[in-house]
């Protein structure tokens, strides 16, 4: 069962992945340093599939894709926020990390709760830790179909490759 | 249509585009720098049968670790040189050439009406010459290299109307800190920012760069100076009277935390470092201003004053005009043209609890070193603080 971690407003990419680790390229290595200066030890606390629940303008600032890669490398399953800085949002989708805009959920979900996501329907359900049953749910605007495809394929590059494969298969036939 | 809408309409071959519409446009210029190049090249390598669609439209810059400061950074730079050679990318600006955003303007690699993407958020600076210019990530850039295209959501346009002219005491940086303060860190998120009015028309190209780069700090997708007066519908208009702009500081840890310099200066905040450089503060006008402020004076004891020209051309001009000699004699440390210091990538890293005053774009937590804090102000403020040893203005004690 995943766990939600709460973060505040305007968390900058400078904070998500400090500059000295930008020479790293492997998500698993980047993941060891996620939010290192502002939440020491966070990388060790995060478990695979955990969800970050942030305030407004998450991923503010620098275009470094190392920031969402570090989150992904550390095991983050998705980020829910009141809003995202635009380059960070694009970067998340392009690497296949769901970035979900849902102010109601970002306000209501408490640290330690578990959630289930339905990307196709645009639904976040809070799971009761004791019974495992779904309690409150929140709706978010579903992704445009082409972006949903990026997320389901695991990112932009996989999608490009699938599309070109489909096209070449069509040409052969 | 706004200027931004006209550019995107041309880019996707349509008569008209409306805010909110997703369009696919052809990219006129793609800029990649050494901090993100390894990820771009790595992702490009994962695209099946990829080739660079149009190498002439691609420009590589080594400006973040220049010269390299670690074995990993230097490997990434070698990788860039090999990739450029292999794929016929001729526009290669190696160590010491300067900051991508500024060199691209000097070399006319962008220009009015062009669609520019760069692996750097401050790519918005190209709007000084009227381009639609925006920052993207490494994976997306790999796809741009292969396809020559990108999807964009047509942004709402925010109009910033500038009336009057700045007083002698105020600088465009003071104005922009006030603009950022009014909008807040996401006040223009996803929006195009267009500068209009007599105050905008009178601005130099250097001042326009400062406006377009800093618009990123309120979330702008792109920022530009339009070619003429237009009356297109905008989603929001904000007016600023330049005559009333006073010296302004952005206190830690957001560039939008605008406070009057007078209020901050009265606290006599001791500094360890003053930094004049980057795409907003290493222009010729900054080196001129800094040299005027420090002429005949000395940098305060215990303070390091870092001055880094934004490009080789600017360095040469400042050398010929005597600015660098004045700065050097005052005790400043002159660096080679690059942008690393702004983000702690190479020179000028802060220790824990150290304080820096800078004219660069950002001061988020840890931006120049874990535990260090950064105040942002105009070049006059930075130079005066370097001499005083605490945050202060050029005409105050």
mmCIF file of N, CA, C and O in Angstrom, chain A residues 97-141:
data_model
loop_
_atom_site.group_PDB
_atom_site.id
_atom_site.type_symbol
_atom_site.label_atom_id
_atom_site.label_comp_id
_atom_site.label_asym_id
_atom_site.label_seq_id
_atom_site.Cartn_x
_atom_site.Cartn_y
_atom_site.Cartn_z
ATOM 1 N N UNK A 97 6.022 9.944 -15.640
ATOM 2 C CA UNK A 97 5.654 10.102 -14.224
ATOM 3 C C UNK A 97 4.375 10.930 -14.154
ATOM 4 O O UNK A 97 4.387 12.104 -14.529
ATOM 5 N N UNK A 98 3.254 10.338 -13.704
ATOM 6 C CA UNK A 98 2.005 11.100 -13.679
ATOM 7 C C UNK A 98 2.091 12.337 -12.784
ATOM 8 O O UNK A 98 2.467 12.230 -11.621
ATOM 9 N N UNK A 99 1.775 13.499 -13.366
ATOM 10 C CA UNK A 99 1.715 14.770 -12.623
ATOM 11 C C UNK A 99 0.256 15.205 -12.679
ATOM 12 O O UNK A 99 -0.253 15.560 -13.737
ATOM 13 N N UNK A 100 -0.404 15.109 -11.526
ATOM 14 C CA UNK A 100 -1.861 15.275 -11.493
ATOM 15 C C UNK A 100 -2.242 16.582 -10.813
ATOM 16 O O UNK A 100 -1.856 16.831 -9.672
ATOM 17 N N UNK A 101 -2.996 17.404 -11.529
ATOM 18 C CA UNK A 101 -3.458 18.675 -10.962
ATOM 19 C C UNK A 101 -4.809 18.432 -10.296
ATOM 20 O O UNK A 101 -5.789 18.096 -10.962
ATOM 21 N N UNK A 102 -4.864 18.536 -8.969
ATOM 22 C CA UNK A 102 -6.120 18.335 -8.253
ATOM 23 C C UNK A 102 -6.070 19.080 -6.913
ATOM 24 O O UNK A 102 -5.675 18.504 -5.889
ATOM 25 N N UNK A 103 -6.449 20.374 -6.931
ATOM 26 C CA UNK A 103 -6.359 21.175 -5.701
ATOM 27 C C UNK A 103 -7.137 20.564 -4.532
ATOM 28 O O UNK A 103 -6.639 20.580 -3.394
ATOM 29 N N UNK A 104 -8.320 19.997 -4.816
ATOM 30 C CA UNK A 104 -9.147 19.455 -3.722
ATOM 31 C C UNK A 104 -8.412 18.315 -3.025
ATOM 32 O O UNK A 104 -8.328 18.270 -1.779
ATOM 33 N N UNK A 105 -7.834 17.397 -3.808
ATOM 34 C CA UNK A 105 -7.112 16.269 -3.224
ATOM 35 C C UNK A 105 -5.845 16.743 -2.514
ATOM 36 O O UNK A 105 -5.510 16.274 -1.422
ATOM 37 N N UNK A 106 -5.149 17.717 -3.146
ATOM 38 C CA UNK A 106 -3.900 18.214 -2.557
ATOM 39 C C UNK A 106 -4.177 18.853 -1.192
ATOM 40 O O UNK A 106 -3.361 18.746 -0.277
ATOM 41 N N UNK A 107 -5.338 19.480 -1.050
ATOM 42 C CA UNK A 107 -5.709 20.082 0.238
ATOM 43 C C UNK A 107 -6.096 19.030 1.261
ATOM 44 O O UNK A 107 -5.703 19.095 2.419
ATOM 45 N N UNK A 108 -6.890 18.040 0.806
ATOM 46 C CA UNK A 108 -7.548 17.143 1.759
ATOM 47 C C UNK A 108 -6.682 15.975 2.210
ATOM 48 O O UNK A 108 -6.779 15.529 3.357
ATOM 49 N N UNK A 109 -5.847 15.464 1.315
ATOM 50 C CA UNK A 109 -5.083 14.253 1.665
ATOM 51 C C UNK A 109 -4.067 14.580 2.762
ATOM 52 O O UNK A 109 -3.384 15.593 2.708
ATOM 53 N N UNK A 110 -4.000 13.703 3.761
ATOM 54 C CA UNK A 110 -3.040 13.912 4.842
ATOM 55 C C UNK A 110 -1.817 13.028 4.618
ATOM 56 O O UNK A 110 -1.907 11.982 3.974
ATOM 57 N N UNK A 111 -0.708 13.452 5.202
ATOM 58 C CA UNK A 111 0.516 12.648 5.104
ATOM 59 C C UNK A 111 0.239 11.279 5.727
ATOM 60 O O UNK A 111 -0.389 11.186 6.787
ATOM 61 N N UNK A 112 0.701 10.234 5.068
ATOM 62 C CA UNK A 112 0.527 8.890 5.604
ATOM 63 C C UNK A 112 -0.663 8.152 5.030
ATOM 64 O O UNK A 112 -0.756 6.929 5.156
ATOM 65 N N UNK A 113 -1.586 8.877 4.385
ATOM 66 C CA UNK A 113 -2.730 8.194 3.774
ATOM 67 C C UNK A 113 -2.278 7.459 2.511
ATOM 68 O O UNK A 113 -1.226 7.743 1.953
ATOM 69 N N UNK A 114 -3.134 6.526 2.063
ATOM 70 C CA UNK A 114 -2.868 5.813 0.813
ATOM 71 C C UNK A 114 -3.906 6.208 -0.213
ATOM 72 O O UNK A 114 -5.053 6.492 0.138
ATOM 73 N N UNK A 115 -3.507 6.201 -1.477
ATOM 74 C CA UNK A 115 -4.470 6.530 -2.534
ATOM 75 C C UNK A 115 -4.359 5.549 -3.688
ATOM 76 O O UNK A 115 -3.340 4.880 -3.865
ATOM 77 N N UNK A 116 -5.426 5.489 -4.462
ATOM 78 C CA UNK A 116 -5.407 4.708 -5.698
ATOM 79 C C UNK A 116 -5.731 5.673 -6.831
ATOM 80 O O UNK A 116 -6.618 6.514 -6.691
ATOM 81 N N UNK A 117 -4.996 5.562 -7.925
ATOM 82 C CA UNK A 117 -5.184 6.502 -9.026
ATOM 83 C C UNK A 117 -5.793 5.798 -10.228
ATOM 84 O O UNK A 117 -5.403 4.676 -10.558
ATOM 85 N N UNK A 118 -6.744 6.463 -10.871
ATOM 86 C CA UNK A 118 -7.243 5.989 -12.160
ATOM 87 C C UNK A 118 -6.980 7.090 -13.175
ATOM 88 O O UNK A 118 -7.703 8.085 -13.240
ATOM 89 N N UNK A 119 -5.879 6.910 -13.922
ATOM 90 C CA UNK A 119 -5.464 7.959 -14.856
ATOM 91 C C UNK A 119 -6.460 8.133 -15.997
ATOM 92 O O UNK A 119 -6.680 9.229 -16.480
ATOM 93 N N UNK A 120 -7.065 7.005 -16.422
ATOM 94 C CA UNK A 120 -7.993 7.082 -17.554
ATOM 95 C C UNK A 120 -9.261 7.828 -17.188
ATOM 96 O O UNK A 120 -9.762 8.665 -17.939
ATOM 97 N N UNK A 121 -9.778 7.525 -16.003
ATOM 98 C CA UNK A 121 -11.036 8.168 -15.581
ATOM 99 C C UNK A 121 -10.806 9.535 -14.944
ATOM 100 O O UNK A 121 -11.716 10.353 -14.882
ATOM 101 N N UNK A 122 -9.600 9.765 -14.454
ATOM 102 C CA UNK A 122 -9.334 11.008 -13.744
ATOM 103 C C UNK A 122 -9.876 10.953 -12.332
ATOM 104 O O UNK A 122 -10.677 11.789 -11.925
ATOM 105 N N UNK A 123 -9.438 9.947 -11.576
ATOM 106 C CA UNK A 123 -9.990 9.755 -10.244
ATOM 107 C C UNK A 123 -8.905 9.367 -9.235
ATOM 108 O O UNK A 123 -8.070 8.498 -9.511
ATOM 109 N N UNK A 124 -8.944 10.037 -8.092
ATOM 110 C CA UNK A 124 -8.048 9.702 -6.979
ATOM 111 C C UNK A 124 -8.931 9.178 -5.844
ATOM 112 O O UNK A 124 -9.839 9.880 -5.405
ATOM 113 N N UNK A 125 -8.697 7.942 -5.381
ATOM 114 C CA UNK A 125 -9.489 7.402 -4.263
ATOM 115 C C UNK A 125 -8.588 7.218 -3.057
ATOM 116 O O UNK A 125 -7.502 6.639 -3.161
ATOM 117 N N UNK A 126 -9.031 7.729 -1.928
ATOM 118 C CA UNK A 126 -8.280 7.541 -0.688
ATOM 119 C C UNK A 126 -8.641 6.156 -0.142
ATOM 120 O O UNK A 126 -9.805 5.761 -0.130
ATOM 121 N N UNK A 127 -7.618 5.394 0.261
ATOM 122 C CA UNK A 127 -7.837 4.022 0.743
ATOM 123 C C UNK A 127 -7.715 4.005 2.268
ATOM 124 O O UNK A 127 -6.747 4.527 2.812
ATOM 125 N N UNK A 128 -8.654 3.378 2.906
ATOM 126 C CA UNK A 128 -8.593 3.231 4.359
ATOM 127 C C UNK A 128 -7.509 2.206 4.689
ATOM 128 O O UNK A 128 -7.531 1.088 4.180
ATOM 129 N N UNK A 129 -6.534 2.589 5.483
ATOM 130 C CA UNK A 129 -5.391 1.705 5.749
ATOM 131 C C UNK A 129 -5.806 0.436 6.499
ATOM 132 O O UNK A 129 -5.196 -0.618 6.324
ATOM 133 N N UNK A 130 -6.825 0.529 7.347
ATOM 134 C CA UNK A 130 -7.245 -0.635 8.125
ATOM 135 C C UNK A 130 -8.062 -1.613 7.298
ATOM 136 O O UNK A 130 -7.746 -2.806 7.220
ATOM 137 N N UNK A 131 -9.103 -1.104 6.648
ATOM 138 C CA UNK A 131 -10.002 -2.009 5.933
ATOM 139 C C UNK A 131 -9.580 -2.229 4.481
ATOM 140 O O UNK A 131 -9.994 -3.199 3.849
ATOM 141 N N UNK A 132 -8.763 -1.328 3.950
ATOM 142 C CA UNK A 132 -8.377 -1.441 2.540
ATOM 143 C C UNK A 132 -9.473 -0.988 1.594
ATOM 144 O O UNK A 132 -9.332 -1.080 0.374
ATOM 145 N N UNK A 133 -10.563 -0.496 2.128
ATOM 146 C CA UNK A 133 -11.656 -0.072 1.245
ATOM 147 C C UNK A 133 -11.490 1.406 0.878
ATOM 148 O O UNK A 133 -10.828 2.172 1.573
ATOM 149 N N UNK A 134 -12.117 1.754 -0.259
ATOM 150 C CA UNK A 134 -11.990 3.133 -0.736
ATOM 151 C C UNK A 134 -12.942 4.023 0.049
ATOM 152 O O UNK A 134 -14.095 3.660 0.272
ATOM 153 N N UNK A 135 -12.431 5.168 0.462
ATOM 154 C CA UNK A 135 -13.327 6.119 1.115
ATOM 155 C C UNK A 135 -13.579 7.299 0.171
ATOM 156 O O UNK A 135 -14.152 7.104 -0.887
ATOM 157 N N UNK A 136 -13.091 8.454 0.514
ATOM 158 C CA UNK A 136 -13.344 9.644 -0.311
ATOM 159 C C UNK A 136 -12.656 9.536 -1.675
ATOM 160 O O UNK A 136 -11.580 8.939 -1.779
ATOM 161 N N UNK A 137 -13.263 10.117 -2.688
ATOM 162 C CA UNK A 137 -12.550 10.188 -3.967
ATOM 163 C C UNK A 137 -12.635 11.598 -4.543
ATOM 164 O O UNK A 137 -13.515 12.376 -4.192
ATOM 165 N N UNK A 138 -11.656 11.901 -5.393
ATOM 166 C CA UNK A 138 -11.546 13.239 -5.990
ATOM 167 C C UNK A 138 -11.405 13.083 -7.495
ATOM 168 O O UNK A 138 -10.690 12.194 -7.969
ATOM 169 N N UNK A 139 -12.070 13.965 -8.225
ATOM 170 C CA UNK A 139 -11.972 13.916 -9.688
ATOM 171 C C UNK A 139 -10.953 14.939 -10.169
ATOM 172 O O UNK A 139 -10.848 16.012 -9.603
ATOM 173 N N UNK A 140 -10.165 14.546 -11.156
ATOM 174 C CA UNK A 140 -9.301 15.540 -11.823
ATOM 175 C C UNK A 140 -9.548 15.458 -13.321
ATOM 176 O O UNK A 140 -10.044 14.433 -13.816
ATOM 177 N N UNK A 141 -9.212 16.540 -14.016
ATOM 178 C CA UNK A 141 -9.456 16.574 -15.458
ATOM 179 C C UNK A 141 -8.542 15.564 -16.133
ATOM 180 O O UNK A 141 -7.314 15.666 -16.016
#
